[in-house]
Coordinates of C-alpha atoms in Angstrom, one line a residue:
M1 CA 17.1 15.9 -42.3
S2 CA 15.4 19.2 -42.4
T3 CA 17.7 22.7 -40.6
V4 CA 18.0 22.8 -37.1
R5 CA 15.5 26.2 -36.3
T6 CA 15.1 27.9 -32.6
R7 CA 13.1 30.9 -31.6
F8 CA 13.0 33.0 -28.5
A9 CA 10.2 33.4 -27.6
P10 CA 9.7 36.7 -25.1
S11 CA 7.0 38.0 -23.6
P12 CA 8.0 42.1 -23.2
T13 CA 7.1 42.6 -19.5
G14 CA 10.0 44.6 -19.6
Y15 CA 13.1 43.0 -18.5
M16 CA 15.3 40.5 -19.7
H17 CA 15.6 38.2 -16.6
I18 CA 18.5 35.5 -16.2
G19 CA 16.6 32.3 -17.4
N20 CA 15.5 34.0 -20.1
L21 CA 19.0 35.1 -21.0
R22 CA 19.1 31.8 -20.3
T23 CA 17.1 30.2 -22.4
A24 CA 18.0 32.2 -25.9
L25 CA 21.6 31.6 -25.2
Y26 CA 20.6 28.1 -25.4
E27 CA 18.5 27.8 -28.4
Y28 CA 21.1 30.2 -30.1
L29 CA 24.2 28.6 -29.1
I30 CA 21.7 25.1 -30.7
A31 CA 21.1 26.6 -33.5
K32 CA 24.4 28.2 -34.5
S33 CA 26.5 24.6 -32.6
L34 CA 24.1 22.3 -36.1
G35 CA 24.5 24.8 -38.8
G36 CA 20.9 26.2 -38.1
Q37 CA 18.7 29.2 -38.1
F38 CA 17.5 31.5 -34.5
I39 CA 13.8 33.0 -34.9
L40 CA 13.1 35.9 -32.9
R41 CA 9.4 35.7 -32.2
I42 CA 7.8 38.5 -29.8
E43 CA 4.7 36.1 -27.0
D44 CA 2.8 39.3 -26.3
T45 CA -1.2 37.6 -26.3
D46 CA -1.4 38.6 -22.8
Q47 CA -1.8 42.6 -23.1
D48 CA -2.1 42.8 -19.4
R49 CA 1.9 42.2 -18.6
F50 CA 2.3 44.0 -22.3
V51 CA 5.3 46.4 -20.9
E52 CA 5.8 49.8 -23.1
G53 CA 8.6 49.9 -24.8
A54 CA 9.7 46.3 -24.2
V55 CA 10.6 44.6 -26.7
D56 CA 13.5 46.9 -27.9
V57 CA 14.9 46.1 -24.6
I58 CA 14.5 42.0 -26.0
Y59 CA 16.4 44.2 -29.5
K60 CA 19.4 45.7 -26.9
T61 CA 19.5 42.3 -24.3
L62 CA 20.0 40.3 -27.7
K63 CA 22.2 42.3 -29.5
L64 CA 24.8 43.4 -26.0
A65 CA 24.9 39.7 -25.4
G66 CA 26.1 39.0 -29.3
I67 CA 23.0 37.1 -30.5
Q68 CA 22.0 37.7 -33.7
H69 CA 19.2 36.8 -35.2
D70 CA 17.7 35.2 -38.6
E71 CA 14.2 36.2 -38.3
G72 CA 12.3 38.6 -36.5
P73 CA 10.2 41.5 -36.0
D74 CA 12.6 43.8 -37.2
I75 CA 14.4 41.6 -40.1
G76 CA 11.1 39.6 -41.4
G77 CA 11.4 36.7 -42.7
E78 CA 9.2 34.0 -44.4
Y79 CA 7.0 33.2 -41.8
G80 CA 5.8 36.2 -40.8
P81 CA 4.6 37.9 -39.3
Y82 CA 7.0 37.5 -35.2
V83 CA 4.6 39.6 -32.9
Q84 CA 1.5 37.0 -31.8
S85 CA -1.0 39.9 -31.5
E86 CA -0.4 40.5 -35.4
R87 CA -1.0 36.9 -35.8
K88 CA -4.7 37.0 -33.5
A89 CA -6.1 36.0 -37.5
I90 CA -4.3 32.1 -38.0
Y91 CA -4.8 30.7 -34.8
L92 CA -9.3 30.8 -35.1
P93 CA -9.0 28.5 -37.6
Y94 CA -6.6 25.7 -36.0
A95 CA -8.7 26.2 -32.9
S96 CA -11.9 25.6 -34.7
E97 CA -10.5 23.0 -36.7
L98 CA -9.4 21.3 -33.5
V99 CA -13.6 21.5 -32.5
E100 CA -14.9 19.9 -35.8
K101 CA -12.1 16.5 -34.8
G102 CA -13.9 16.8 -31.5
H103 CA -10.5 17.5 -29.5
A104 CA -11.9 20.6 -28.2
Y105 CA -14.9 21.9 -27.6
Y106 CA -16.9 25.6 -26.7
C107 CA -16.8 26.1 -23.4
F108 CA -19.8 29.1 -22.0
C109 CA -18.6 29.3 -18.0
T110 CA -18.9 32.6 -16.9
K111 CA -16.6 34.1 -14.8
E112 CA -18.5 33.6 -11.2
R113 CA -19.3 29.7 -12.3
L114 CA -15.9 29.1 -11.9
A115 CA -14.8 30.8 -9.3
A116 CA -17.3 28.7 -7.4
T117 CA -16.5 25.6 -8.7
K118 CA -12.9 26.3 -8.3
E119 CA -14.1 27.3 -4.2
E120 CA -15.6 24.5 -3.9
S121 CA -13.4 22.2 -4.5
E122 CA -10.9 24.2 -2.1
K123 CA -13.5 23.4 0.4
K124 CA -12.8 19.8 -0.2
G125 CA -9.4 20.1 -0.2
I126 CA -8.9 18.4 -3.4
P127 CA -6.6 20.5 -7.1
Y128 CA -9.1 21.9 -9.0
K129 CA -9.1 21.3 -12.1
Y130 CA -11.7 22.3 -14.3
D131 CA -15.2 19.8 -14.3
R132 CA -15.8 19.7 -18.0
F133 CA -19.2 20.7 -17.6
C134 CA -19.8 21.7 -21.7
C135 CA -17.8 19.1 -22.6
S136 CA -21.1 17.6 -23.4
L137 CA -23.0 20.5 -24.7
S138 CA -25.6 19.6 -28.5
K139 CA -24.4 20.9 -31.3
E140 CA -28.3 22.8 -30.9
E141 CA -27.5 24.2 -27.8
I142 CA -23.9 25.2 -29.2
N143 CA -25.2 26.9 -32.2
K144 CA -28.3 28.9 -29.5
K145 CA -25.3 30.3 -27.2
L146 CA -22.6 31.3 -30.5
E147 CA -25.8 32.2 -32.1
S148 CA -27.4 34.7 -28.6
G149 CA -23.9 36.6 -28.5
E150 CA -22.7 34.6 -25.4
A151 CA -18.9 34.3 -24.1
Y152 CA -17.1 31.3 -25.0
V153 CA -13.3 30.0 -24.8
I154 CA -12.6 27.0 -26.6
R155 CA -11.0 23.9 -25.0
Q156 CA -8.7 21.6 -25.7
K157 CA -10.9 18.3 -24.5
M158 CA -8.1 15.8 -23.2
P159 CA -8.7 12.2 -22.6
Q160 CA -9.7 10.7 -19.9
E161 CA -7.8 6.9 -19.9
G162 CA -4.2 6.1 -20.5
S163 CA -1.2 7.7 -20.4
T164 CA 0.5 10.3 -23.1
S165 CA 4.8 10.3 -22.9
F166 CA 7.2 12.9 -25.0
D167 CA 11.0 12.4 -24.7
D168 CA 13.5 15.4 -23.7
A169 CA 17.3 15.6 -25.0
V170 CA 18.1 16.7 -21.5
Y171 CA 15.0 14.8 -19.0
G172 CA 14.4 11.0 -21.3
T173 CA 11.0 10.4 -21.2
I174 CA 8.2 11.7 -19.0
T175 CA 4.8 10.0 -18.4
V176 CA 1.8 11.8 -17.5
E177 CA -1.8 9.8 -16.9
N178 CA -3.8 11.7 -19.1
K179 CA -6.5 12.0 -16.3
E180 CA -5.0 14.2 -14.1
L181 CA -4.5 16.9 -16.8
E182 CA -6.5 19.5 -17.2
D183 CA -8.5 21.3 -19.9
Q184 CA -6.8 24.3 -20.8
V185 CA -8.0 26.8 -22.9
L186 CA -6.7 27.8 -26.2
I187 CA -8.8 30.2 -27.4
K188 CA -9.9 33.0 -24.7
S189 CA -12.8 35.2 -24.0
D190 CA -11.3 38.4 -26.4
G191 CA -10.4 36.1 -29.2
L192 CA -6.5 35.9 -28.7
P193 CA -4.7 32.3 -28.5
T194 CA -3.2 31.4 -24.9
Y195 CA 0.7 31.2 -24.8
N196 CA 0.3 27.4 -25.0
F197 CA -2.6 26.7 -28.0
A198 CA 0.0 29.6 -30.1
N199 CA 3.0 28.4 -29.3
V200 CA 2.3 25.5 -30.8
I201 CA 0.5 27.0 -33.8
D202 CA 3.6 28.9 -34.2
D203 CA 6.3 26.3 -33.5
H204 CA 5.0 24.1 -36.5
L205 CA 4.4 26.8 -39.0
M206 CA 7.2 28.5 -37.8
K207 CA 8.8 25.3 -38.6
I208 CA 10.8 25.2 -34.9
T209 CA 12.6 21.8 -34.5
H210 CA 13.8 22.3 -31.6
V211 CA 11.7 23.5 -29.3
V212 CA 14.0 25.0 -25.5
R213 CA 12.2 26.3 -22.9
G214 CA 12.4 26.3 -19.2
S215 CA 12.2 22.4 -17.2
E216 CA 8.6 23.8 -15.6
Y217 CA 7.0 23.4 -18.9
L218 CA 8.0 19.6 -17.9
S219 CA 4.1 19.7 -17.0
S220 CA 2.9 20.9 -20.2
A221 CA 4.8 19.1 -22.1
P222 CA 1.7 16.8 -22.5
K223 CA -0.3 18.6 -23.8
Y224 CA 1.5 20.1 -26.2
N225 CA 1.9 16.6 -27.5
L226 CA -1.7 15.4 -27.7
L227 CA -2.4 19.2 -30.2
Y228 CA 0.8 17.9 -32.6
E229 CA -0.6 14.1 -32.6
A230 CA -4.9 15.9 -32.7
F231 CA -3.3 17.9 -35.6
G232 CA -0.9 15.5 -37.4
W233 CA 2.3 16.8 -37.3
E234 CA 5.5 16.0 -36.5
V235 CA 6.6 16.7 -32.8
P236 CA 9.8 18.3 -32.2
V237 CA 12.4 18.1 -30.2
Y238 CA 12.2 19.1 -26.8
V239 CA 14.7 20.7 -24.6
H240 CA 14.1 21.7 -20.8
L241 CA 16.1 23.6 -19.2
P242 CA 17.4 23.1 -15.7
L243 CA 16.4 25.9 -12.6
I244 CA 18.3 28.5 -11.9
C245 CA 18.1 29.2 -8.5
K246 CA 19.9 31.6 -5.8
P247 CA 23.0 29.6 -3.6
D248 CA 19.8 28.6 -0.5
G249 CA 17.7 27.0 -3.4
T250 CA 14.8 29.4 -3.7
K251 CA 14.2 31.2 -6.6
L252 CA 15.5 33.9 -8.6
S253 CA 12.5 35.8 -9.1
K254 CA 12.1 40.2 -9.9
R255 CA 9.7 40.1 -7.7
N256 CA 12.4 39.2 -4.7
G257 CA 14.9 42.0 -5.9
D258 CA 17.1 39.4 -8.3
A259 CA 18.9 41.2 -10.5
S260 CA 18.1 41.3 -14.4
F261 CA 20.5 41.2 -16.9
E262 CA 20.5 45.5 -17.2
D263 CA 21.0 45.3 -13.0
L264 CA 23.9 43.5 -14.1
I265 CA 25.2 45.7 -16.5
E266 CA 24.9 49.2 -14.6
M267 CA 25.3 46.7 -11.2
G268 CA 29.3 47.0 -13.0
Y269 CA 29.4 43.5 -15.1
L270 CA 31.3 43.2 -18.2
V271 CA 28.8 41.6 -20.6
E272 CA 31.8 39.1 -21.5
A273 CA 31.6 38.1 -18.0
I274 CA 27.5 37.3 -17.7
I275 CA 27.3 35.7 -20.6
N276 CA 30.2 32.9 -19.1
Y277 CA 28.8 32.4 -16.2
V278 CA 25.0 32.6 -17.2
V279 CA 25.9 30.0 -20.7
L280 CA 27.6 27.7 -17.5
L281 CA 24.2 27.5 -15.6
G282 CA 23.3 23.8 -16.4
W283 CA 25.9 23.1 -18.8
S284 CA 29.1 22.0 -18.8
P285 CA 31.7 21.6 -22.5
S286 CA 33.6 18.1 -22.5
D287 CA 36.6 20.0 -21.6
N288 CA 35.8 21.7 -18.4
R289 CA 36.6 24.6 -19.5
E290 CA 35.7 28.0 -18.6
M291 CA 36.0 30.9 -20.7
F292 CA 34.0 30.7 -23.9
T293 CA 34.1 34.0 -26.5
I294 CA 30.6 34.2 -28.2
G295 CA 31.8 32.2 -31.5
E296 CA 34.0 29.9 -29.2
L297 CA 30.9 28.6 -27.8
E298 CA 28.9 28.9 -31.4
K299 CA 31.2 25.7 -31.2
A300 CA 31.5 24.4 -28.7
F301 CA 28.0 23.4 -27.7
N302 CA 26.5 20.3 -27.1
I303 CA 23.2 19.2 -26.0
K304 CA 24.2 16.3 -24.3
G305 CA 26.0 18.7 -21.9
I306 CA 23.2 20.3 -20.3
S307 CA 23.1 19.0 -16.9
K308 CA 19.6 18.4 -15.1
S309 CA 20.1 19.2 -11.7
P310 CA 19.5 22.9 -11.3
A311 CA 22.1 25.6 -11.3
A312 CA 23.3 28.4 -8.6
F313 CA 23.3 32.2 -9.5
D314 CA 26.7 32.4 -7.7
F315 CA 28.0 36.2 -7.1
A316 CA 31.4 35.3 -5.9
K317 CA 31.4 32.5 -9.2
L318 CA 29.9 35.7 -10.8
N319 CA 32.5 38.5 -9.4
W320 CA 35.1 35.9 -10.6
F321 CA 34.7 35.8 -14.4
N322 CA 33.7 39.5 -14.0
A323 CA 37.9 40.4 -12.5
E324 CA 39.3 37.7 -15.5
Y325 CA 37.1 40.0 -18.1
I326 CA 38.8 43.0 -16.3
R327 CA 42.6 41.6 -16.0
K328 CA 42.6 40.8 -20.3
M329 CA 41.5 43.7 -21.4
S330 CA 43.5 46.3 -22.9
P331 CA 44.9 49.0 -20.5
E332 CA 43.1 51.8 -23.3
A333 CA 40.0 49.6 -23.6
F334 CA 39.9 49.2 -19.3
H335 CA 41.6 53.0 -19.2
A336 CA 37.3 53.9 -22.0
K337 CA 34.9 51.3 -19.4
V338 CA 35.8 53.1 -15.9
L339 CA 36.2 56.7 -16.8
P340 CA 32.6 57.4 -15.9
Y341 CA 33.6 55.8 -12.6
Y342 CA 35.6 58.3 -11.7
E343 CA 33.1 60.9 -11.7
G344 CA 32.0 62.3 -9.0
A345 CA 34.7 60.4 -7.5
I346 CA 37.6 61.9 -8.5
K347 CA 36.7 66.1 -9.0
N348 CA 40.7 66.9 -8.4
K349 CA 41.6 67.5 -12.4
S350 CA 45.0 67.0 -11.9
I351 CA 44.9 64.0 -10.8
D352 CA 46.4 61.0 -13.6
L353 CA 43.2 58.8 -14.4
V354 CA 45.5 56.2 -16.4
K355 CA 47.6 55.7 -13.4
V356 CA 45.0 55.8 -11.0
S357 CA 43.4 52.4 -13.6
R358 CA 46.8 51.1 -14.5
I359 CA 46.5 50.6 -10.7
L360 CA 42.5 49.5 -10.8
Q361 CA 42.9 46.8 -13.3
Q362 CA 44.7 44.4 -12.0
R363 CA 42.2 45.0 -7.9
T364 CA 38.7 45.0 -9.3
E365 CA 36.3 42.6 -9.2
V366 CA 33.4 44.2 -10.1
L367 CA 33.0 48.2 -11.7
K368 CA 30.7 49.5 -9.4
D369 CA 33.0 49.0 -6.8
I370 CA 35.6 51.3 -8.1
P371 CA 34.1 55.1 -6.5
G372 CA 34.5 54.0 -2.5
K373 CA 38.1 53.0 -4.0
V374 CA 39.6 55.8 -4.8
D375 CA 36.6 58.1 -2.9
F376 CA 40.3 58.7 -0.8
I377 CA 41.9 60.6 -3.3
D378 CA 40.2 63.5 -3.5
A379 CA 39.6 63.9 0.6
L380 CA 41.3 61.8 3.5
P381 CA 38.5 60.6 5.5
E382 CA 38.4 60.9 8.9
Y383 CA 40.7 57.1 10.0
S384 CA 41.0 55.6 13.7
N385 CA 44.7 55.1 14.6
E386 CA 43.9 51.4 15.4
L387 CA 45.3 50.8 11.0
Y388 CA 48.4 51.7 11.9
V389 CA 48.9 48.5 14.2
H390 CA 49.0 45.5 11.6
K391 CA 49.9 41.8 13.0
K392 CA 51.9 40.6 9.5
M393 CA 53.7 43.8 9.1
K394 CA 54.6 44.6 12.8
T395 CA 53.0 47.7 12.9
T396 CA 51.9 49.9 16.4
C397 CA 51.4 53.4 16.5
E398 CA 54.6 53.9 17.9
N399 CA 57.3 52.0 15.3
S400 CA 54.4 54.1 12.8
L401 CA 55.3 57.1 14.0
E402 CA 58.7 56.8 13.7
S403 CA 58.8 55.6 10.3
L404 CA 56.7 58.3 9.2
E405 CA 58.9 60.8 11.4
A406 CA 62.0 59.1 9.3
A407 CA 59.8 59.1 6.2
L408 CA 59.3 63.1 6.0
P409 CA 62.1 64.8 5.4
V410 CA 63.0 62.4 2.9
L411 CA 60.7 62.8 0.5
E412 CA 60.2 66.4 1.1
G413 CA 64.0 66.7 -0.2
L414 CA 62.9 63.9 -3.3
T415 CA 63.6 66.7 -7.0
E416 CA 61.6 64.3 -9.0
W417 CA 58.5 62.6 -7.9
N418 CA 57.9 59.1 -9.6
E419 CA 57.4 55.8 -8.0
Q420 CA 61.2 54.8 -9.3
A421 CA 62.3 57.3 -7.4
I422 CA 59.5 57.3 -4.0
H423 CA 60.8 53.4 -4.0
D424 CA 64.4 54.2 -4.1
C425 CA 64.0 56.6 -1.8
L426 CA 62.4 54.1 1.0
M427 CA 64.0 51.5 0.4
E428 CA 67.1 52.8 0.7
L429 CA 65.5 54.7 4.4
V430 CA 64.2 50.9 5.5
Q431 CA 67.6 49.9 4.9
R432 CA 69.4 52.4 6.8
M433 CA 66.6 51.9 9.6
G434 CA 66.8 48.4 9.7
I435 CA 63.2 47.6 9.6
K436 CA 60.8 45.5 7.4
N437 CA 59.8 46.8 3.6
G438 CA 56.1 47.1 4.8
Q439 CA 56.9 49.2 8.6
M440 CA 57.7 51.8 6.3
L441 CA 54.5 51.2 4.1
W442 CA 52.3 50.3 6.2
P443 CA 52.3 53.7 7.7
I444 CA 52.7 55.5 4.8
R445 CA 50.3 53.8 2.9
T446 CA 47.4 54.4 6.0
A447 CA 48.4 57.9 6.5
I448 CA 47.9 58.2 3.1
T449 CA 44.6 56.8 2.4
G450 CA 43.0 56.7 5.4
K451 CA 42.1 52.7 4.2
E452 CA 42.1 49.5 5.2
V453 CA 41.8 48.0 1.7
T454 CA 43.5 50.6 -0.9
P455 CA 43.5 49.6 -4.8
G456 CA 47.6 49.9 -4.8
G457 CA 50.5 50.2 -3.0
A458 CA 51.9 53.7 -0.4
I459 CA 54.5 54.2 -3.0
E460 CA 51.9 53.6 -5.9
L461 CA 49.8 56.4 -4.2
A462 CA 51.7 58.2 -4.0
D463 CA 53.2 58.8 -7.0
I464 CA 49.5 60.0 -7.8
L465 CA 48.6 61.7 -5.4
G466 CA 51.3 63.7 -6.0
K467 CA 53.9 65.0 -3.5
E468 CA 52.6 68.1 -2.3
E469 CA 49.2 66.0 -1.4
T470 CA 50.6 63.0 0.2
L471 CA 53.4 65.1 2.8
V472 CA 50.2 67.0 4.3
R473 CA 48.6 63.7 4.6
I474 CA 51.5 62.3 6.2
R475 CA 52.7 65.1 7.9
K476 CA 48.4 64.8 9.0
G477 CA 49.5 61.0 10.7
I478 CA 51.5 62.5 12.2
E479 CA 50.4 64.5 14.4
K480 CA 47.1 62.0 15.0
L481 CA 49.4 59.6 16.8
K482 CA 51.9 61.5 18.8
E483 CA 48.5 63.0 20.2
E484 CA 47.3 59.8 21.0
L485 CA 50.6 58.6 22.2
S486 CA 51.4 61.6 24.3

């Protein structure tokens, strides 16, 4: 049995969208789970879409994701070059071979003629398909046009009768009526191959055994099969992947502002969480497990687990994964990771940021939310006294004022300022007053943060803010409540 070989063949268009990332992941995991090789090939034949620096984005993304290719433009290999534009001379001889065999033909139609026939189809309300105008040209006519330097493309000559079938590892047997197939362009007028033609040639020459791509390419697979058959080559295993959509069913699209892999990282998602979540968009392990490292996926992945149904990209689920990975980090690693998020948000140099990280680690889903969680540390925000009213805590503005006025002298009298000391004195006060813990701690937390939701409780936050700042804020809280109640 030949070695399993898969390839990731992105176009350098400037970013890695989620669908591309998942395709790369699945191709890598199929290869590794079957003891095979994973190849990186850059498909840059569409020069109009080429973006400077985009190839570096591809390398960076794969490295960040832990996807290591065995062959590629940067590391070489037996079947290079691995950049399509550097393989330009390879494709025309194969297209010419198809012409000689009667499976392709020269087309000299001008853009104007093609536009006119397309417009005519639209007027008649029928789907446009090339009318094979050049298919019947004689050898003499073709040679005359070639000798005079007329621009041309080479088109694949599709059979007009019967049907073409192919087997897909996910969707099963797919059959298409040949009369539905258009004579697609193989070689463009600039001499470069089209995506569809270059793919087949390169996959064969690079001994690719499994072709993995999105289900949107299902309709193109019969054309690929006909090319393989025309050359007499072995057809690879097709693995078409389900669509990734938004929860409302619409397709993910960068044009519509949907996040790319880089965007998600900038938004504060951990790489490990993104990879873990994305791999489950369309694939289910046999044991319904959810948390995987790349190494574990290399062993667990199986094509049989890939679904036919579209997968919904749900930020709520990604947030859950991210929170789980944050909890699993060591305190030291988490602190190092979040330090950049404190810059600009906490300017007070006296704040112990390690303590801030300690309370945030168990209460953070997405890192980008951190500045908004800690902005009260530098300065108490403006807030309404309505925050003191909490049904569950059984607090009102009246009893909140009582709690704050009782807590102030007790806290002022503390000689040591740490969580334990603050806790002990406040709990003793609660007992003495015969109230619930929340009736003391909710007013204090409100007074010192001015926020309804905080990353920690009153005692932890008072410790972080320090004695002087905590007392200043409690006094302000007392004044605000007195003004309202007077």
